[in-house]
Coordinates of C-alpha atoms and ligand atoms in Angstrom, one line a residue:
X1 CA -3.0 -18.6 -37.4
X2 CA -1.3 -18.4 -34.3
X3 CA -4.0 -17.7 -31.9
X4 CA -5.4 -20.9 -32.9
X5 CA -8.4 -20.0 -34.9
X6 CA -9.3 -20.7 -38.3
X7 CA -10.2 -17.5 -40.6
X8 CA -13.6 -18.9 -41.7
X9 CA -14.6 -20.0 -37.8
X10 CA -17.3 -17.8 -37.4
X11 CA -18.5 -19.1 -33.8
X12 CA -16.5 -19.3 -31.1
X13 CA -14.6 -22.7 -30.4
X14 CA -14.7 -22.6 -26.9
X15 CA -18.3 -22.3 -26.1
X16 CA -19.2 -21.9 -30.1
X17 CA -21.7 -25.5 -30.4
X18 CA -24.9 -23.5 -29.3
X19 CA -24.2 -20.4 -31.4
X20 CA -24.9 -20.2 -35.0
X21 CA -22.9 -16.8 -35.8
X22 CA -20.2 -15.1 -34.4
X23 CA -20.3 -12.3 -32.3
X24 CA -21.0 -8.3 -33.4
X25 CA -18.0 -6.5 -33.3
X26 CA -19.1 -4.2 -30.3
X27 CA -20.1 -7.5 -28.6
X28 CA -16.7 -8.3 -28.8
X29 CA -15.2 -5.3 -27.8
X30 CA -17.2 -5.0 -24.6
X31 CA -16.6 -8.5 -24.1
X32 CA -12.9 -9.2 -24.4
X33 CA -10.7 -8.9 -21.5
X34 CA -7.1 -9.9 -23.1
X35 CA -6.1 -6.5 -23.7
X36 CA -5.6 -6.6 -19.7
X37 CA -5.8 -9.9 -18.5
X38 CA -3.0 -10.9 -20.4
X39 CA -0.9 -9.6 -17.3
X40 CA -2.3 -12.6 -15.7
X41 CA -0.5 -15.3 -18.4
X42 CA 2.2 -16.9 -15.8
X43 CA -0.4 -17.5 -13.1
X44 CA -2.8 -19.3 -15.6
X45 CA -0.2 -21.3 -16.9
X46 CA 1.1 -22.4 -13.3
X47 CA -2.8 -23.0 -12.6
X48 CA -3.1 -25.2 -15.6
X49 CA 0.2 -26.9 -14.8
X50 CA -1.3 -27.8 -11.3
X51 CA -4.8 -28.8 -12.5
X52 CA -3.5 -31.1 -15.2
X53 CA -0.8 -32.7 -12.7
X54 CA -3.6 -33.5 -10.4
X55 CA -6.2 -34.6 -13.4
X56 CA -3.6 -37.2 -14.0
X57 CA -3.0 -38.1 -10.4
X58 CA -6.3 -38.8 -9.8
X59 CA -6.9 -41.0 -13.1
X60 CA -8.8 -38.7 -14.6
X61 CA -6.6 -38.0 -17.8
X62 CA -3.4 -40.3 -18.8
X63 CA -0.2 -39.2 -18.1
X64 CA 0.9 -39.1 -21.5
X65 CA -1.9 -36.2 -22.0
X66 CA -0.7 -34.4 -19.0
X67 CA 2.9 -34.8 -20.1
X68 CA 2.0 -33.0 -23.8
X69 CA -0.3 -30.6 -21.6
X70 CA 2.5 -29.6 -19.6
X71 CA 4.9 -29.4 -22.2
X72 CA 2.7 -27.2 -24.5
X73 CA 2.2 -25.0 -21.3
X74 CA 5.6 -24.4 -20.9
X75 CA 6.4 -23.7 -24.5
X76 CA 3.3 -21.0 -24.5
X77 CA 5.1 -19.5 -21.3
X78 CA 8.4 -18.9 -23.3
X79 CA 6.7 -17.9 -26.2
X80 CA 4.9 -15.1 -24.2
X81 CA 7.8 -14.4 -22.1
X82 CA 10.0 -13.8 -25.5
X83 CA 7.0 -11.6 -26.9
X84 CA 6.4 -13.9 -29.8
X85 CA 2.6 -14.8 -28.7
X86 CA -0.1 -13.3 -30.7
X87 CA -3.0 -12.4 -28.3
X88 CA -6.3 -12.5 -29.9
X89 CA -9.6 -10.6 -29.0
X90 CA -11.8 -13.4 -30.7
X91 CA -10.6 -15.5 -27.8
X92 CA -11.9 -13.1 -25.3
X93 CA -9.1 -13.3 -21.9
X94 CA -6.1 -15.3 -21.2
X95 CA -7.6 -18.4 -20.2
X96 CA -8.8 -19.1 -23.9
X97 CA -5.8 -17.6 -25.6
X98 CA -3.4 -20.0 -23.8
X99 CA -6.1 -22.5 -24.6
X100 CA -6.2 -22.2 -28.1
X101 CA -2.6 -22.0 -28.6
X102 CA -2.3 -25.4 -26.6
X103 CA -4.8 -26.9 -29.1
X104 CA -2.6 -25.8 -32.2
X105 CA 0.6 -27.0 -30.3
X106 CA -0.6 -30.5 -29.2
X107 CA -4.0 -31.1 -30.7
X108 CA -6.8 -32.7 -29.1
X109 CA -5.2 -33.7 -25.6
X110 CA -5.6 -29.5 -25.2
X111 CA -9.4 -30.6 -24.9
X112 CA -8.8 -32.5 -21.7
X113 CA -7.1 -29.6 -19.5
X114 CA -10.8 -27.9 -19.0
X115 CA -11.7 -31.1 -17.2
X116 CA -13.3 -30.5 -14.0
X117 CA -13.0 -26.8 -13.9
X118 CA -14.3 -23.8 -15.6
X119 CA -13.4 -20.3 -16.4
X120 CA -14.8 -18.9 -13.2
X121 CA -12.6 -20.8 -10.7
X122 CA -9.9 -20.5 -13.3
X123 CA -9.8 -16.5 -13.0
X124 CA -10.7 -16.5 -9.5
X125 CA -7.2 -19.0 -9.1
X126 CA -4.9 -16.4 -11.4
X127 CA -6.4 -13.3 -10.1
X128 CA -5.8 -14.6 -6.1
X129 CA -2.3 -15.6 -7.3
X130 CA -1.4 -12.5 -8.8
X131 CA -2.8 -10.3 -6.0
X132 CA -1.1 -12.7 -3.3
X133 CA 2.4 -11.8 -5.3
X134 CA 1.3 -8.1 -5.1
X135 CA 0.7 -8.2 -1.3
X136 CA 4.0 -9.9 -0.9
X137 CA 5.5 -7.1 -2.7
X138 CA 3.7 -4.6 -1.0
X139 CA 5.0 -5.8 2.5
X140 CA 8.7 -6.0 1.3
X141 CA 8.4 -2.1 0.1
X142 CA 6.7 -1.1 3.0
X143 CA 9.2 -2.8 5.0
X144 CA 12.0 -0.9 3.0
X145 CA 10.3 2.8 3.9
X146 CA 10.1 1.5 7.4
X147 CA 13.5 1.0 7.4
X148 CA 14.6 4.5 6.0
X149 CA 12.7 6.2 8.5
X150 CA 14.3 4.0 11.5
X151 CA 17.5 5.5 10.1
X152 CA 16.4 9.0 9.8
X153 CA 15.1 8.6 13.6
X154 CA 18.1 7.3 14.9
X155 CA 20.2 10.2 13.4
X156 CA 17.8 12.8 14.8
X157 CA 16.8 11.4 17.8
X158 CA 17.9 14.8 19.4
X159 CA 16.9 17.2 16.6
X160 CA 14.6 19.4 17.7
X161 CA 11.5 20.7 15.7
X162 CA 8.3 22.3 16.3
X163 CA 5.2 19.9 17.1
X164 CA 2.0 20.9 15.0
X165 CA -1.8 20.7 15.9
X166 CA -3.8 22.6 13.5
X167 CA -0.6 23.4 12.0
X168 CA -0.1 25.8 14.6
X169 CA 2.9 25.6 16.7
X170 CA 2.2 23.4 20.1
X171 CA 5.1 21.5 21.7
X172 CA 8.6 21.0 20.6
X173 CA 9.4 17.6 19.6
X174 CA 12.1 15.9 18.3
X175 CA 12.2 15.2 14.4
X176 CA 12.9 11.3 15.3
X177 CA 9.8 11.1 17.3
X178 CA 7.9 12.4 14.3
X179 CA 9.6 9.9 11.8
X180 CA 8.7 7.3 14.3
X181 CA 5.0 8.2 14.1
X182 CA 5.2 7.2 10.2
X183 CA 7.1 4.1 11.2
X184 CA 4.0 3.4 13.2
X185 CA 1.8 4.3 10.4
X186 CA 3.4 2.2 7.7
X187 CA 3.9 -0.6 10.3
X188 CA 0.1 -1.0 10.6
X189 CA -0.3 -0.9 7.0
X190 CA 2.2 -4.0 6.7
X191 CA 0.5 -5.8 9.1
X192 CA -2.8 -5.2 7.4
X193 CA -1.2 -6.8 4.4
X194 CA -0.2 -9.5 6.3
X195 CA -3.4 -10.0 7.8
X196 CA -4.7 -10.1 4.1
X197 CA -2.5 -12.7 2.7
X198 CA -3.7 -15.2 5.7
X199 CA -7.2 -14.8 4.4
X200 CA -6.5 -14.7 0.8
X201 CA -4.8 -18.4 1.1
X202 CA -7.1 -20.6 -0.2
X203 CA -6.9 -22.0 -3.2
X204 CA -10.3 -21.3 -5.4
X205 CA -9.4 -24.3 -8.6
X206 CA -11.7 -27.2 -8.3
X207 CA -15.0 -24.9 -7.4
X208 CA -15.8 -25.5 -11.1
X209 CA -18.4 -23.3 -12.5
X210 CA -20.3 -22.6 -9.0
X211 CA -21.3 -26.0 -7.6
X212 CA -17.9 -28.0 -7.5
X213 CA -17.6 -31.4 -9.9
X214 CA -18.5 -34.8 -10.0
X215 CA -15.0 -36.0 -11.2
X216 CA -12.8 -37.3 -8.3
X217 CA -10.3 -34.2 -8.3
X218 CA -8.1 -33.8 -5.3
X219 CA -8.4 -29.9 -4.5
X220 CA -5.8 -30.2 -1.5
X221 CA -3.2 -31.5 -4.1
X222 CA -3.8 -28.4 -6.4
X223 CA -3.7 -26.3 -3.4
X224 CA -0.6 -27.4 -1.8
X225 CA 1.2 -27.3 -5.6
X226 CA 0.2 -23.8 -5.9
X227 CA 1.3 -22.6 -2.7
X228 CA -1.8 -22.4 -0.8
X229 CA -2.6 -23.1 2.6
X230 CA -5.9 -25.0 2.1
X231 CA -8.7 -25.2 -0.3
X232 CA -11.6 -22.7 -0.3
X233 CA -14.5 -24.1 1.5
X234 CA -17.7 -23.4 -0.6
X235 CA -18.0 -23.5 -4.2
X236 CA -20.8 -21.0 -4.4
X237 CA -18.7 -18.1 -2.5
X238 CA -15.3 -19.2 -4.1
X239 CA -16.4 -18.0 -7.7
X240 CA -18.2 -15.3 -6.5
X241 CA -15.6 -13.5 -4.2
X242 CA -13.5 -10.6 -4.7
X243 CA -12.9 -9.6 -1.0
X244 CA -9.3 -10.3 -1.7
X245 CA -9.2 -7.6 -4.4
X246 CA -11.1 -5.1 -2.5
X247 CA -9.3 -5.7 0.7
X248 CA -5.8 -5.4 -1.6
X249 CA -7.6 -2.0 -2.5
X250 CA -8.3 -1.0 0.9
X251 CA -4.9 -1.6 2.2
X252 CA -3.4 0.5 -1.0
X253 CA -5.8 3.3 -0.2
X254 CA -5.1 3.6 3.4
X255 CA -1.4 3.4 2.8
X256 CA -1.7 5.7 -0.4
X257 CA -3.6 8.4 2.5
X258 CA -0.5 7.8 4.9
X259 CA 1.8 8.5 2.2
X260 CA -0.2 11.5 1.0
X261 CA 0.0 13.2 4.5
X262 CA 3.8 12.7 4.2
X263 CA 4.1 13.8 1.0
X264 CA 2.2 17.0 2.1
X265 CA 4.6 17.7 5.0
X266 CA 7.4 17.5 2.7
X267 CA 5.7 20.1 0.1
X268 CA 5.5 22.2 3.5
X269 CA 8.9 21.4 4.8
X270 CA 10.9 22.2 1.7
X271 CA 9.2 25.7 1.0
X272 CA 11.9 28.6 1.9
X273 CA 9.3 29.6 4.3
X274 CA 9.6 26.5 6.4
X275 CA 13.0 25.4 5.4
X276 CA 13.2 22.1 7.4
X277 CA 14.5 20.1 5.0
X278 CA 16.2 20.1 1.6
X279 CA 15.0 17.6 -1.0
X280 CA 17.8 15.8 -3.0
X281 CA 18.2 16.7 -6.8
X282 CA 17.2 13.2 -7.4
X283 CA 13.7 13.6 -6.3
X284 CA 13.1 17.4 -7.5
X285 CA 13.0 19.1 -10.6
X286 CA 13.5 22.9 -11.6
X287 CA 11.4 25.3 -13.2
X288 CA 11.3 26.3 -17.1
X289 CA 11.1 29.8 -16.0
X290 CA 12.0 30.6 -12.7
X291 CA 15.8 29.6 -12.1
X292 CA 15.7 29.9 -8.3
X293 CA 12.9 27.1 -8.1
X294 CA 13.3 23.5 -6.6
X295 CA 10.0 21.5 -7.1
X296 CA 9.1 18.6 -4.7
X297 CA 7.1 17.1 -7.9
X298 CA 7.6 13.3 -6.4
X299 CA 5.9 14.2 -3.4
X300 CA 3.2 16.0 -5.4
X301 CA 2.8 12.8 -7.4
X302 CA 2.8 10.8 -4.5
X303 CA 0.0 12.9 -2.9
X304 CA -2.1 12.8 -6.1
X305 CA -1.7 9.0 -6.6
X306 CA -4.1 8.4 -3.7
X307 CA -6.7 10.0 -5.9
X308 CA -6.6 7.1 -8.3
X309 CA -6.1 4.4 -5.4
X310 CA -9.1 5.6 -3.9
X311 CA -11.1 5.8 -7.3
X312 CA -10.3 2.2 -7.4
X313 CA -11.6 1.2 -4.5
X314 CA -14.9 2.5 -5.0
X315 CA -14.9 1.2 -8.5
X316 CA -14.8 -2.2 -7.2
X317 CA -16.9 -1.8 -4.2
X318 CA -19.4 -0.5 -6.9
X319 CA -19.3 -3.2 -9.2
X320 CA -19.6 -5.9 -6.7
X321 CA -22.6 -4.1 -4.6
X322 CA -25.7 -6.1 -5.1
X323 CA -24.3 -8.4 -7.4
X324 CA -26.6 -11.8 -7.0
X325 CA -24.3 -14.9 -6.3
X326 CA -22.3 -16.6 -8.2
X327 CA -20.0 -15.3 -10.9
X328 CA -21.2 -12.6 -13.1
X329 CA -19.3 -11.0 -16.0
X330 CA -19.6 -7.7 -14.1
X331 CA -16.5 -9.0 -11.9
X332 CA -14.3 -9.0 -15.0
X333 CA -14.1 -5.1 -14.4
X334 CA -11.9 -6.0 -11.1
X335 CA -8.8 -6.6 -12.8
X336 CA -7.7 -3.2 -14.4
X337 CA -8.8 -1.3 -11.2
X338 CA -6.4 -3.6 -9.2
X339 CA -3.6 -3.2 -11.7
X340 CA -3.4 0.1 -11.9
X341 CA -3.7 0.8 -7.8
X342 CA -0.8 -2.0 -7.8
X343 CA 1.3 0.2 -10.0
X344 CA 0.5 3.1 -8.3
X345 CA 1.2 2.2 -4.9
X346 CA 4.3 0.4 -5.7
X347 CA 5.5 3.5 -7.3
X348 CA 4.9 5.6 -4.4
X349 CA 6.3 3.9 -1.9
X350 CA 9.3 3.5 -3.6
X351 CA 9.5 7.3 -4.6
X352 CA 8.8 8.1 -0.9
X353 CA 11.4 5.7 0.3
X354 CA 13.8 7.2 -1.9
X355 CA 12.8 10.8 -1.1
X356 CA 13.2 9.6 2.9
X357 CA 16.5 8.5 2.6
X358 CA 18.2 11.3 0.4
X359 CA 16.7 14.3 1.9
X360 CA 18.9 16.6 3.9
X361 CA 17.3 17.6 7.5
X362 CA 18.2 21.2 8.3
X363 CA 18.5 20.4 11.8
X364 CA 19.5 24.4 12.8
X365 CA 16.2 25.7 11.2
X366 CA 13.9 22.9 13.0
X367 CA 15.5 24.2 16.2
X368 CA 14.9 27.8 15.8
X369 CA 11.2 27.1 14.5
X370 CA 10.8 25.1 17.6
X371 CA 11.6 28.0 19.8
X372 CA 9.5 30.1 18.3
X373 CA 5.5 30.4 18.7
X374 CA 5.5 30.4 22.7
X375 CA 6.1 26.1 22.2
X376 CA 7.4 25.8 25.8
X377 CA 4.4 27.3 27.4
X378 CA 2.9 24.5 28.7
X379 CA 6.5 23.6 30.3
X380 CA 6.0 26.9 32.0
X381 CA 2.5 26.0 33.4
X382 CA 3.7 22.5 34.4
X383 CA 7.0 24.0 36.3
X384 CA 4.1 26.2 38.1
X385 CA 2.3 23.0 39.2
X386 CA 5.2 21.2 40.3
X387 CA 7.5 23.9 41.8
X388 CA 5.2 26.2 43.0
X389 CA 2.1 24.0 43.7
X390 CA -0.4 26.1 41.6
X391 CA -3.4 24.3 40.4
X392 CA -3.0 23.6 36.6
X393 CA -6.0 26.2 35.8
X394 CA -4.2 28.9 37.7
X395 CA -0.8 27.9 35.9
X396 CA -2.4 27.9 32.6
X397 CA -3.6 31.5 33.5
X398 CA -0.6 32.6 35.0
X399 CA 1.0 31.0 31.7
X400 CA -0.9 32.9 29.8
X401 CA 0.2 36.3 31.2
X402 CA 3.7 35.6 30.6
X403 CA 3.1 34.7 27.1
X404 CA 1.0 37.8 26.5
X405 CA 4.0 39.6 27.8
X406 CA 6.3 38.2 26.0
X407 CA 4.4 38.9 22.7
X408 CA 4.0 42.5 23.8
X409 CA 7.9 42.7 24.0
X410 CA 8.3 40.7 20.8
X411 CA 10.6 38.0 22.3
X412 CA 10.7 34.6 23.9
X413 CA 9.4 33.2 26.9
X414 CA 13.1 32.4 27.9
X415 CA 14.1 36.1 27.4
X416 CA 11.6 37.4 30.0
X417 CA 13.7 38.8 33.0
X418 CA 13.2 37.2 36.4
X419 CA 11.4 40.6 37.7
X420 CA 9.6 40.5 34.8
X421 CA 7.9 37.0 35.6
X422 CA 7.9 37.5 39.3
X423 CA 5.6 40.6 38.7
X424 CA 3.1 38.1 37.5
X425 CA 3.8 35.4 40.0
X426 CA 5.8 36.5 42.9
X427 CA 6.7 32.7 43.6
X428 CA 8.6 32.1 40.5
X429 CA 12.6 31.3 40.7
X430 CA 15.6 31.2 38.7
X431 CA 14.6 27.7 38.4
X432 CA 12.3 28.5 35.6
X433 CA 14.7 29.3 33.3
X434 CA 15.6 25.2 33.1
X435 CA 12.2 24.1 31.7
X436 CA 11.5 26.9 29.4
X437 CA 14.1 25.6 26.7
X438 CA 13.0 23.4 23.9
X439 CA 15.9 21.0 24.7
X440 CA 14.6 20.7 28.3
X441 CA 11.1 20.7 27.4
X442 CA 11.6 17.5 25.1
X443 CA 13.8 15.9 27.6
X444 CA 11.4 16.0 30.0
X445 CA 8.9 14.1 28.0
X446 CA 9.8 11.0 28.9
X447 CA 6.2 9.2 29.1
X448 CA 6.2 6.0 27.5
X449 CA 5.6 6.8 23.9
X450 CA 6.5 10.6 24.7
X451 CA 9.1 12.6 22.9
X452 CA 12.1 12.3 24.8
X453 CA 15.2 11.2 22.9
X454 CA 15.8 8.3 25.3
X455 CA 12.4 7.2 24.8
X456 CA 12.5 7.6 21.0
X457 CA 15.7 5.5 21.2
X458 CA 13.7 2.8 22.9
X459 CA 10.6 3.1 20.1
X460 CA 13.4 2.6 17.6
X461 CA 14.8 -0.5 19.2
X462 CA 11.4 -1.9 19.4
X463 CA 10.8 -1.6 15.8
X464 CA 14.3 -2.7 14.6
X465 CA 13.7 -6.0 15.9
X466 CA 10.3 -6.2 13.5
X467 CA 12.0 -5.3 10.3
Ligands
LIG501 N1 -12.8 -13.0 -18.4 C1 -13.3 -13.5 -17.4 C2 -13.4 -12.6 -15.9 O1 -12.1 -12.0 -16.0 C3 -13.0 -15.0 -17.1 C4 -14.0 -15.8 -16.4 C5 -15.1 -15.8 -17.5 N2 -16.4 -17.1 -16.8 C6 -17.4 -17.0 -17.8 N3 -18.5 -17.6 -17.4 N4 -17.9 -15.9 -19.0 O2 -13.7 -12.7 -15.1

């Protein structure tokens, strides 16, 4: 048989020595992980090649056996990549599927590969290698998203829009400044990814079942061969630790939360009522019944992906909670959560990068909205403090009366006449009109991290060096 089992073998060839009969069908179904952990085939084979090479180097297996093993493993790699490999559920998982096939290909030498290791350290290795690669991909994807935002921020360093708190117009800001807020968020996500890679970068192989091994292995050699900084230090912790997976999921959850906030803003901004942006055709869909509609489906799906990613984090936290040291089979449930979250976060970041790059910014609409809602009231109050010398609390009161008057007249603050303003406070002069426009408002906010175009450009330059 292609999977290396013989038709009449009723007990498992890997651990069957102690068992008289094969597993019940239900047992086989609940026990097997090959349906999902076959995703780890490349990592499994890489790990086995490094392990066999080290075993030979240490004189634990012969160079001849090592050559056969490495050759056989490379053959299996090509078979899997060509799609010709038959995975068997009877063989439980990727580790035993590969090893059984190796036995068919090279005979008894295959049995020497599993010297001085266990599936416990093997799966810890395979999974760490996989998560490490995924983190590296995530780092790249986040950098691309940040770069897309920097370009939009640069283009729109002077474009005014309303800034919101409570989703109520607060003060005018620039669209560039708003973009840079997301750069900060995704920048933190990226730094979390980098931190996680540093912590993950220890090699588990050689911890064996949990206690280490009596064979004279060289764990520093396998660690280096597999691109890890160093071997893990405690064999018990090594086979029971899934922090690297939990960290990946928490990083993904926080990033997904950021993406969902952006997605929500895109949904709001692209409504006809707001009309701040127009999504490209590439990232929106039409309605089958309402011809006028252009729906922000991609943004909505990004917003929704947060649910499943958060779900995966909670699932794995719950699996790991209360597990005694060291390995327990519960931990086999780690992979599907991470695989699913990885696929979702990759897709969500890519879709968002595309939307940010492609969307049309409607500066005229943003500017019109920026001026409504008395967004420059704070500027008027600040001017009363600066130019008239009022205490801020009094200035707040005077401004409140001006807003009430404008509201009553149905006009903007800058449209009140000097006479009207002087009726509220006689010390007000013509110069007030220089601060109550939205452009003057944003230009004045030059404080470090503020919304003034000159300051936004400084923030962009700081980030350009870091992408
Ligand atoms: N398929 C297992 C997993 O994913 C591999 C480790 C099995 N170890 C064991 N002692 N049964 O966790």
